[in-house]
Short mmCIF file of N, CA and C and ligand atoms in Angstrom, two decimals:
data_model
loop_
_atom_site.label_atom_id
_atom_site.label_comp_id
_atom_site.label_asym_id
_atom_site.label_seq_id
_atom_site.Cartn_x
_atom_site.Cartn_y
_atom_site.Cartn_z
N MET A 28 -87.98 180.61 -9.70
CA MET A 28 -89.17 179.75 -9.74
C MET A 28 -89.81 179.83 -11.14
N GLU A 29 -90.25 178.69 -11.62
CA GLU A 29 -90.86 178.63 -12.96
C GLU A 29 -92.35 178.99 -12.93
N ILE A 30 -92.81 179.56 -14.01
CA ILE A 30 -94.24 179.86 -14.13
C ILE A 30 -95.00 178.55 -14.37
N ALA A 31 -95.96 178.29 -13.49
CA ALA A 31 -96.79 177.09 -13.60
C ALA A 31 -98.16 177.42 -13.01
N ALA A 32 -99.10 176.53 -13.23
CA ALA A 32 -100.47 176.75 -12.76
C ALA A 32 -100.48 177.05 -11.27
N ASP A 33 -101.36 177.97 -10.87
CA ASP A 33 -101.57 178.35 -9.47
C ASP A 33 -100.42 179.15 -8.88
N ARG A 34 -99.54 179.68 -9.73
CA ARG A 34 -98.50 180.59 -9.23
C ARG A 34 -98.87 182.02 -9.64
N VAL A 35 -98.51 182.95 -8.75
CA VAL A 35 -98.74 184.36 -9.04
C VAL A 35 -97.55 184.87 -9.84
N VAL A 36 -97.84 185.41 -11.00
CA VAL A 36 -96.82 185.90 -11.91
C VAL A 36 -96.97 187.40 -12.04
N THR A 37 -95.85 188.12 -11.94
CA THR A 37 -95.86 189.56 -12.12
C THR A 37 -95.06 189.88 -13.37
N ILE A 38 -95.67 190.62 -14.28
CA ILE A 38 -95.00 190.94 -15.55
C ILE A 38 -95.13 192.43 -15.88
N HIS A 39 -94.11 192.91 -16.60
CA HIS A 39 -94.26 194.18 -17.31
C HIS A 39 -94.49 193.79 -18.76
N TYR A 40 -95.38 194.51 -19.41
CA TYR A 40 -95.70 194.12 -20.78
C TYR A 40 -95.99 195.35 -21.62
N THR A 41 -95.75 195.21 -22.92
CA THR A 41 -96.20 196.19 -23.90
C THR A 41 -96.90 195.42 -25.00
N LEU A 42 -98.08 195.89 -25.35
CA LEU A 42 -98.88 195.25 -26.41
C LEU A 42 -98.94 196.19 -27.61
N LYS A 43 -98.53 195.65 -28.77
CA LYS A 43 -98.59 196.43 -30.01
C LYS A 43 -99.44 195.70 -31.04
N ASP A 44 -99.97 196.47 -31.98
CA ASP A 44 -100.70 195.85 -33.09
C ASP A 44 -99.73 195.59 -34.24
N ASP A 45 -100.27 195.12 -35.37
CA ASP A 45 -99.43 194.78 -36.52
C ASP A 45 -98.62 195.96 -37.05
N SER A 46 -99.14 197.17 -36.86
CA SER A 46 -98.43 198.34 -37.39
C SER A 46 -97.37 198.84 -36.42
N GLY A 47 -97.28 198.22 -35.23
CA GLY A 47 -96.29 198.65 -34.25
C GLY A 47 -96.82 199.69 -33.28
N ALA A 48 -98.08 200.07 -33.43
CA ALA A 48 -98.68 201.05 -32.52
C ALA A 48 -98.91 200.40 -31.16
N VAL A 49 -98.56 201.12 -30.09
CA VAL A 49 -98.74 200.60 -28.73
C VAL A 49 -100.22 200.69 -28.35
N LEU A 50 -100.81 199.54 -27.99
CA LEU A 50 -102.22 199.50 -27.59
C LEU A 50 -102.36 199.57 -26.08
N ASP A 51 -101.37 199.03 -25.38
CA ASP A 51 -101.43 198.97 -23.92
C ASP A 51 -100.03 198.67 -23.42
N SER A 52 -99.71 199.20 -22.24
CA SER A 52 -98.39 198.93 -21.69
C SER A 52 -98.39 199.20 -20.20
N SER A 53 -97.60 198.41 -19.46
CA SER A 53 -97.45 198.64 -18.03
C SER A 53 -96.20 199.48 -17.77
N ALA A 54 -95.46 199.82 -18.82
CA ALA A 54 -94.21 200.58 -18.65
C ALA A 54 -94.49 201.88 -17.93
N GLY A 55 -93.67 202.17 -16.94
CA GLY A 55 -93.83 203.41 -16.20
C GLY A 55 -94.90 203.33 -15.12
N GLY A 56 -95.56 202.18 -15.02
CA GLY A 56 -96.59 202.01 -14.00
C GLY A 56 -96.35 200.75 -13.21
N GLU A 57 -97.39 200.32 -12.50
CA GLU A 57 -97.30 199.09 -11.72
C GLU A 57 -97.31 197.89 -12.67
N PRO A 58 -96.48 196.87 -12.42
CA PRO A 58 -96.57 195.69 -13.27
C PRO A 58 -97.90 194.97 -13.05
N LEU A 59 -98.25 194.08 -13.96
CA LEU A 59 -99.48 193.30 -13.87
C LEU A 59 -99.21 192.01 -13.11
N ALA A 60 -100.07 191.71 -12.14
CA ALA A 60 -99.96 190.44 -11.41
C ALA A 60 -101.19 189.60 -11.74
N TYR A 61 -100.98 188.32 -12.04
CA TYR A 61 -102.10 187.44 -12.37
C TYR A 61 -101.78 186.03 -11.88
N ILE A 62 -102.78 185.17 -11.87
CA ILE A 62 -102.57 183.77 -11.48
C ILE A 62 -102.53 182.91 -12.74
N GLN A 63 -101.41 182.22 -12.94
CA GLN A 63 -101.24 181.38 -14.14
C GLN A 63 -102.25 180.23 -14.13
N GLY A 64 -102.80 179.94 -15.31
CA GLY A 64 -103.67 178.78 -15.45
C GLY A 64 -105.13 179.05 -15.14
N HIS A 65 -105.50 180.34 -14.97
CA HIS A 65 -106.89 180.66 -14.62
C HIS A 65 -107.57 181.51 -15.69
N GLY A 66 -106.95 181.58 -16.87
CA GLY A 66 -107.57 182.33 -17.95
C GLY A 66 -107.61 183.83 -17.71
N ASN A 67 -106.67 184.35 -16.91
CA ASN A 67 -106.62 185.79 -16.64
C ASN A 67 -105.98 186.56 -17.79
N LEU A 68 -105.18 185.87 -18.60
CA LEU A 68 -104.57 186.50 -19.78
C LEU A 68 -105.19 185.86 -21.02
N VAL A 69 -104.97 186.48 -22.19
CA VAL A 69 -105.42 185.82 -23.41
C VAL A 69 -104.66 184.49 -23.51
N PRO A 70 -105.32 183.44 -24.06
CA PRO A 70 -104.72 182.09 -24.04
C PRO A 70 -103.32 182.02 -24.66
N GLY A 71 -103.10 182.70 -25.77
CA GLY A 71 -101.80 182.63 -26.45
C GLY A 71 -100.66 183.17 -25.60
N LEU A 72 -100.94 184.20 -24.81
CA LEU A 72 -99.90 184.78 -23.95
C LEU A 72 -99.67 183.90 -22.73
N GLU A 73 -100.75 183.41 -22.14
CA GLU A 73 -100.62 182.56 -20.96
C GLU A 73 -99.80 181.30 -21.30
N SER A 74 -100.07 180.68 -22.44
CA SER A 74 -99.33 179.45 -22.76
C SER A 74 -97.88 179.75 -23.09
N ALA A 75 -97.58 180.92 -23.68
CA ALA A 75 -96.19 181.28 -23.97
C ALA A 75 -95.39 181.51 -22.69
N LEU A 76 -96.07 181.92 -21.62
CA LEU A 76 -95.38 182.22 -20.36
C LEU A 76 -95.12 180.96 -19.52
N GLU A 77 -95.88 179.89 -19.77
CA GLU A 77 -95.72 178.65 -19.01
C GLU A 77 -94.25 178.20 -19.05
N GLY A 78 -93.68 177.95 -17.90
CA GLY A 78 -92.30 177.44 -17.83
C GLY A 78 -91.23 178.51 -17.81
N LYS A 79 -91.60 179.79 -18.04
CA LYS A 79 -90.62 180.88 -17.99
C LYS A 79 -90.32 181.23 -16.52
N GLN A 80 -89.26 182.01 -16.30
CA GLN A 80 -88.82 182.33 -14.94
C GLN A 80 -88.61 183.82 -14.75
N ASP A 81 -88.46 184.22 -13.49
CA ASP A 81 -88.16 185.63 -13.17
C ASP A 81 -86.98 186.10 -14.02
N GLY A 82 -87.09 187.29 -14.54
CA GLY A 82 -85.98 187.86 -15.30
C GLY A 82 -86.04 187.54 -16.78
N ASN A 83 -86.83 186.55 -17.18
CA ASN A 83 -86.94 186.22 -18.61
C ASN A 83 -87.66 187.35 -19.34
N THR A 84 -87.22 187.62 -20.55
CA THR A 84 -87.97 188.53 -21.42
C THR A 84 -88.37 187.73 -22.66
N LEU A 85 -89.54 188.01 -23.18
CA LEU A 85 -89.96 187.29 -24.36
C LEU A 85 -90.84 188.16 -25.24
N ALA A 86 -90.77 187.87 -26.54
CA ALA A 86 -91.64 188.53 -27.51
C ALA A 86 -92.61 187.46 -28.00
N VAL A 87 -93.90 187.74 -27.90
CA VAL A 87 -94.92 186.74 -28.23
C VAL A 87 -95.88 187.32 -29.26
N VAL A 88 -96.06 186.59 -30.35
CA VAL A 88 -97.05 187.00 -31.35
C VAL A 88 -98.26 186.08 -31.18
N VAL A 89 -99.41 186.67 -30.93
CA VAL A 89 -100.63 185.90 -30.65
C VAL A 89 -101.65 186.11 -31.78
N ALA A 90 -102.04 185.02 -32.40
CA ALA A 90 -103.05 185.08 -33.47
C ALA A 90 -104.41 185.42 -32.86
N PRO A 91 -105.31 186.03 -33.64
CA PRO A 91 -106.62 186.43 -33.10
C PRO A 91 -107.35 185.32 -32.36
N ALA A 92 -107.30 184.09 -32.89
CA ALA A 92 -108.04 182.99 -32.26
C ALA A 92 -107.52 182.70 -30.85
N ASP A 93 -106.23 182.98 -30.60
CA ASP A 93 -105.65 182.78 -29.27
C ASP A 93 -105.56 184.08 -28.49
N GLY A 94 -106.15 185.13 -29.08
CA GLY A 94 -106.12 186.44 -28.44
C GLY A 94 -107.54 186.85 -28.04
N TYR A 95 -108.05 187.93 -28.64
CA TYR A 95 -109.38 188.43 -28.30
C TYR A 95 -110.45 187.93 -29.25
N GLY A 96 -110.12 186.89 -30.03
CA GLY A 96 -111.13 186.24 -30.83
C GLY A 96 -111.23 186.76 -32.26
N VAL A 97 -111.90 185.96 -33.05
CA VAL A 97 -112.17 186.31 -34.44
C VAL A 97 -113.51 187.00 -34.46
N ARG A 98 -113.58 188.08 -35.22
CA ARG A 98 -114.79 188.89 -35.28
C ARG A 98 -116.00 188.06 -35.71
N ASP A 99 -117.09 188.20 -34.99
CA ASP A 99 -118.31 187.46 -35.28
C ASP A 99 -119.41 188.45 -35.63
N ALA A 100 -119.82 188.42 -36.92
CA ALA A 100 -120.82 189.38 -37.40
C ALA A 100 -122.14 189.23 -36.66
N ALA A 101 -122.41 188.04 -36.14
CA ALA A 101 -123.67 187.80 -35.42
C ALA A 101 -123.73 188.58 -34.11
N LEU A 102 -122.59 189.08 -33.65
CA LEU A 102 -122.57 189.83 -32.39
C LEU A 102 -122.83 191.32 -32.61
N VAL A 103 -123.05 191.69 -33.87
CA VAL A 103 -123.40 193.09 -34.17
C VAL A 103 -124.91 193.14 -34.35
N GLN A 104 -125.57 193.95 -33.53
CA GLN A 104 -127.03 194.01 -33.55
C GLN A 104 -127.51 195.45 -33.59
N ARG A 105 -128.63 195.63 -34.31
CA ARG A 105 -129.27 196.95 -34.29
C ARG A 105 -130.54 196.82 -33.45
N VAL A 106 -130.64 197.68 -32.47
CA VAL A 106 -131.81 197.62 -31.58
C VAL A 106 -132.41 199.01 -31.46
N PRO A 107 -133.73 199.09 -31.19
CA PRO A 107 -134.33 200.41 -30.97
C PRO A 107 -133.81 201.03 -29.69
N LYS A 108 -133.63 202.34 -29.72
CA LYS A 108 -133.16 203.08 -28.54
C LYS A 108 -133.99 202.75 -27.30
N ARG A 109 -135.31 202.60 -27.48
CA ARG A 109 -136.18 202.42 -26.32
C ARG A 109 -135.86 201.11 -25.58
N SER A 110 -135.20 200.13 -26.29
CA SER A 110 -134.86 198.88 -25.60
C SER A 110 -133.72 199.09 -24.61
N LEU A 111 -133.04 200.24 -24.68
CA LEU A 111 -131.94 200.55 -23.77
C LEU A 111 -132.36 201.62 -22.77
N GLN A 112 -133.67 201.77 -22.59
CA GLN A 112 -134.17 202.83 -21.71
C GLN A 112 -133.64 202.70 -20.30
N GLY A 113 -133.55 203.82 -19.64
CA GLY A 113 -133.02 203.83 -18.29
C GLY A 113 -131.53 204.12 -18.30
N SER A 114 -130.96 204.25 -19.51
CA SER A 114 -129.52 204.49 -19.61
C SER A 114 -129.20 205.94 -19.92
N GLY A 115 -130.23 206.79 -19.97
CA GLY A 115 -129.99 208.19 -20.32
C GLY A 115 -129.72 208.32 -21.81
N GLU A 116 -129.00 209.35 -22.20
CA GLU A 116 -128.71 209.57 -23.62
C GLU A 116 -127.73 208.51 -24.13
N ILE A 117 -128.07 207.87 -25.25
CA ILE A 117 -127.21 206.83 -25.81
C ILE A 117 -126.20 207.47 -26.75
N LYS A 118 -124.91 207.23 -26.48
CA LYS A 118 -123.86 207.81 -27.30
C LYS A 118 -122.91 206.74 -27.79
N LYS A 119 -122.30 206.99 -28.92
CA LYS A 119 -121.28 206.10 -29.46
C LYS A 119 -120.17 205.90 -28.42
N GLY A 120 -119.73 204.68 -28.24
CA GLY A 120 -118.65 204.40 -27.29
C GLY A 120 -119.15 203.90 -25.94
N MET A 121 -120.47 204.10 -25.66
CA MET A 121 -121.02 203.60 -24.40
C MET A 121 -121.02 202.07 -24.43
N GLN A 122 -120.95 201.46 -23.23
CA GLN A 122 -120.95 200.01 -23.17
C GLN A 122 -122.06 199.50 -22.27
N PHE A 123 -122.62 198.36 -22.66
CA PHE A 123 -123.71 197.74 -21.90
C PHE A 123 -123.43 196.26 -21.72
N GLN A 124 -123.75 195.74 -20.53
CA GLN A 124 -123.72 194.30 -20.31
C GLN A 124 -125.05 193.75 -20.80
N ALA A 125 -125.01 192.65 -21.54
CA ALA A 125 -126.26 192.03 -21.97
C ALA A 125 -126.10 190.52 -21.93
N ARG A 126 -127.21 189.86 -21.66
CA ARG A 126 -127.18 188.39 -21.60
C ARG A 126 -127.26 187.84 -23.02
N THR A 127 -126.40 186.89 -23.33
CA THR A 127 -126.46 186.20 -24.63
C THR A 127 -126.50 184.70 -24.35
N GLY A 128 -126.59 183.90 -25.42
CA GLY A 128 -126.59 182.44 -25.26
C GLY A 128 -125.36 181.94 -24.54
N ASP A 129 -124.24 182.69 -24.62
CA ASP A 129 -122.98 182.28 -23.98
C ASP A 129 -122.76 182.96 -22.64
N GLY A 130 -123.79 183.57 -22.08
CA GLY A 130 -123.62 184.26 -20.80
C GLY A 130 -123.56 185.76 -21.00
N MET A 131 -123.07 186.48 -20.00
CA MET A 131 -123.02 187.93 -20.07
C MET A 131 -121.91 188.37 -21.01
N ARG A 132 -122.18 189.39 -21.78
CA ARG A 132 -121.19 189.89 -22.73
C ARG A 132 -121.27 191.42 -22.74
N LEU A 133 -120.12 192.05 -22.98
CA LEU A 133 -120.07 193.50 -23.03
C LEU A 133 -120.30 193.97 -24.47
N PHE A 134 -121.27 194.84 -24.67
CA PHE A 134 -121.56 195.40 -25.99
C PHE A 134 -121.17 196.87 -26.01
N THR A 135 -120.59 197.29 -27.12
CA THR A 135 -120.20 198.68 -27.30
C THR A 135 -121.10 199.31 -28.35
N VAL A 136 -121.59 200.51 -28.06
CA VAL A 136 -122.39 201.26 -29.04
C VAL A 136 -121.44 201.76 -30.13
N THR A 137 -121.67 201.32 -31.37
CA THR A 137 -120.78 201.75 -32.46
C THR A 137 -121.45 202.77 -33.37
N ALA A 138 -122.76 202.90 -33.28
CA ALA A 138 -123.45 203.91 -34.09
C ALA A 138 -124.82 204.20 -33.49
N VAL A 139 -125.25 205.45 -33.64
CA VAL A 139 -126.61 205.84 -33.25
C VAL A 139 -127.18 206.59 -34.44
N VAL A 140 -128.19 205.98 -35.08
CA VAL A 140 -128.81 206.62 -36.25
C VAL A 140 -130.31 206.68 -36.00
N GLY A 141 -130.83 207.90 -35.88
CA GLY A 141 -132.25 208.06 -35.59
C GLY A 141 -132.61 207.36 -34.30
N ASP A 142 -133.60 206.47 -34.37
CA ASP A 142 -134.03 205.75 -33.17
C ASP A 142 -133.32 204.41 -33.01
N MET A 143 -132.37 204.12 -33.92
CA MET A 143 -131.72 202.81 -33.87
C MET A 143 -130.28 202.92 -33.37
N VAL A 144 -129.91 201.94 -32.56
CA VAL A 144 -128.57 201.89 -31.98
C VAL A 144 -127.89 200.61 -32.47
N THR A 145 -126.64 200.73 -32.92
CA THR A 145 -125.88 199.55 -33.30
C THR A 145 -124.99 199.15 -32.13
N LEU A 146 -125.13 197.90 -31.69
CA LEU A 146 -124.35 197.35 -30.58
C LEU A 146 -123.41 196.28 -31.12
N ASP A 147 -122.15 196.33 -30.70
CA ASP A 147 -121.17 195.36 -31.15
C ASP A 147 -120.64 194.60 -29.93
N GLY A 148 -120.88 193.28 -29.92
CA GLY A 148 -120.45 192.45 -28.80
C GLY A 148 -119.06 191.85 -28.99
N ASN A 149 -118.39 192.20 -30.10
CA ASN A 149 -117.02 191.73 -30.30
C ASN A 149 -116.07 192.52 -29.41
N HIS A 150 -114.98 191.89 -28.98
CA HIS A 150 -113.96 192.63 -28.23
C HIS A 150 -113.35 193.67 -29.17
N PRO A 151 -113.04 194.86 -28.66
CA PRO A 151 -112.45 195.89 -29.53
C PRO A 151 -111.17 195.40 -30.24
N LEU A 152 -110.49 194.40 -29.66
CA LEU A 152 -109.27 193.88 -30.29
C LEU A 152 -109.51 192.56 -31.03
N ALA A 153 -110.77 192.22 -31.30
CA ALA A 153 -111.06 191.01 -32.09
C ALA A 153 -110.40 191.17 -33.46
N ASP A 154 -109.97 190.07 -34.05
CA ASP A 154 -109.34 190.03 -35.38
C ASP A 154 -107.93 190.61 -35.41
N GLN A 155 -107.41 191.06 -34.27
CA GLN A 155 -106.08 191.67 -34.26
C GLN A 155 -105.03 190.63 -33.88
N THR A 156 -103.92 190.64 -34.59
CA THR A 156 -102.75 189.87 -34.16
C THR A 156 -102.06 190.71 -33.10
N LEU A 157 -101.80 190.10 -31.95
CA LEU A 157 -101.26 190.83 -30.80
C LEU A 157 -99.76 190.58 -30.69
N HIS A 158 -99.00 191.65 -30.50
CA HIS A 158 -97.55 191.54 -30.35
C HIS A 158 -97.20 191.99 -28.94
N PHE A 159 -96.82 191.03 -28.11
CA PHE A 159 -96.49 191.33 -26.72
C PHE A 159 -94.97 191.29 -26.51
N ASP A 160 -94.45 192.28 -25.81
CA ASP A 160 -93.09 192.23 -25.27
C ASP A 160 -93.28 192.12 -23.77
N VAL A 161 -92.75 191.05 -23.19
CA VAL A 161 -93.01 190.76 -21.78
C VAL A 161 -91.71 190.57 -21.02
N GLU A 162 -91.66 191.10 -19.80
CA GLU A 162 -90.56 190.82 -18.88
C GLU A 162 -91.18 190.23 -17.62
N VAL A 163 -90.71 189.05 -17.24
CA VAL A 163 -91.21 188.41 -16.02
C VAL A 163 -90.45 189.02 -14.85
N VAL A 164 -91.18 189.67 -13.93
CA VAL A 164 -90.50 190.33 -12.81
C VAL A 164 -90.71 189.60 -11.49
N GLY A 165 -91.60 188.61 -11.45
CA GLY A 165 -91.77 187.86 -10.20
C GLY A 165 -92.62 186.62 -10.41
N VAL A 166 -92.28 185.57 -9.67
CA VAL A 166 -93.08 184.34 -9.67
C VAL A 166 -93.12 183.82 -8.24
N ARG A 167 -94.31 183.54 -7.73
CA ARG A 167 -94.44 182.97 -6.38
C ARG A 167 -95.68 182.09 -6.35
N ASP A 168 -95.77 181.25 -5.33
CA ASP A 168 -96.98 180.45 -5.17
C ASP A 168 -98.13 181.35 -4.75
N ALA A 169 -99.32 181.06 -5.26
CA ALA A 169 -100.52 181.80 -4.82
C ALA A 169 -100.92 181.29 -3.44
N THR A 170 -101.53 182.16 -2.65
CA THR A 170 -102.06 181.74 -1.36
C THR A 170 -103.40 181.04 -1.59
N ALA A 171 -103.84 180.28 -0.59
CA ALA A 171 -105.12 179.58 -0.69
C ALA A 171 -106.25 180.58 -0.92
N GLU A 172 -106.14 181.75 -0.26
CA GLU A 172 -107.18 182.77 -0.40
C GLU A 172 -107.21 183.34 -1.82
N GLU A 173 -106.03 183.55 -2.40
CA GLU A 173 -105.97 184.07 -3.78
C GLU A 173 -106.59 183.07 -4.75
N LEU A 174 -106.31 181.78 -4.54
CA LEU A 174 -106.88 180.76 -5.44
C LEU A 174 -108.39 180.70 -5.30
N GLU A 175 -108.86 180.88 -4.07
CA GLU A 175 -110.30 180.85 -3.82
C GLU A 175 -110.99 182.03 -4.52
N HIS A 176 -110.34 183.22 -4.43
CA HIS A 176 -110.92 184.42 -5.05
C HIS A 176 -110.68 184.46 -6.56
N GLY A 177 -109.66 183.76 -7.04
CA GLY A 177 -109.35 183.79 -8.47
C GLY A 177 -108.60 185.02 -8.91
N HIS A 178 -108.04 185.78 -7.95
CA HIS A 178 -107.24 186.94 -8.31
C HIS A 178 -106.14 187.17 -7.28
N VAL A 179 -105.18 188.02 -7.67
CA VAL A 179 -104.01 188.28 -6.84
C VAL A 179 -104.32 189.35 -5.81
N HIS A 180 -103.81 189.18 -4.62
CA HIS A 180 -103.92 190.21 -3.58
C HIS A 180 -102.59 190.95 -3.44
N GLY A 181 -102.65 192.19 -3.02
CA GLY A 181 -101.43 192.95 -2.77
C GLY A 181 -100.94 193.64 -4.03
N ALA A 182 -99.61 193.83 -4.13
CA ALA A 182 -99.02 194.61 -5.22
C ALA A 182 -99.46 194.09 -6.59
N GLY A 183 -100.01 194.98 -7.40
CA GLY A 183 -100.42 194.63 -8.75
C GLY A 183 -101.76 193.92 -8.82
N GLY A 184 -102.35 193.66 -7.66
CA GLY A 184 -103.62 192.93 -7.64
C GLY A 184 -104.70 193.67 -6.87
N HIS A 185 -105.61 192.91 -6.30
CA HIS A 185 -106.73 193.50 -5.56
C HIS A 185 -106.33 193.89 -4.15
N HIS A 186 -106.87 194.98 -3.69
CA HIS A 186 -106.69 195.41 -2.29
C HIS A 186 -108.08 195.43 -1.68
N HIS A 187 -108.38 194.46 -0.83
CA HIS A 187 -109.69 194.46 -0.18
C HIS A 187 -109.66 193.62 1.08
ZN1 ZN B 13 -109.71 188.66 -3.24
#
């Protein structure tokens, strides 16, 4: 069966950066299951998988704009610690959900200096060219319930 919109696709993948360092991989674990055409993968990878079939392997290079985005300096903000009150001690690496003009966004604390905290709303992989090695291990039609929920049920997906 070919990969097309509204089909559940199961893949094994390894993601490397430009230097060849492995950033993420499903190797040795459960494969990833997602619904094609619902923006569950970065756009460059999802479009490269369209039309592929079970058993296909592919190497995909995804530019930042089709991956986790181009770094936006406007998403880096310095705020007083007291504006994050209720979060306990603020440490580098902590993440906060915050409302922005584009909806909810995840911010990562990148620095704490005195009473000021630097928050970065860019994805940690923004500006990175992504190198994916992918093996398609399964393709099937999504159930009506999966399409309604927007995620896969069962192996590699949600259990609820
Ligand atoms: Zn569900």
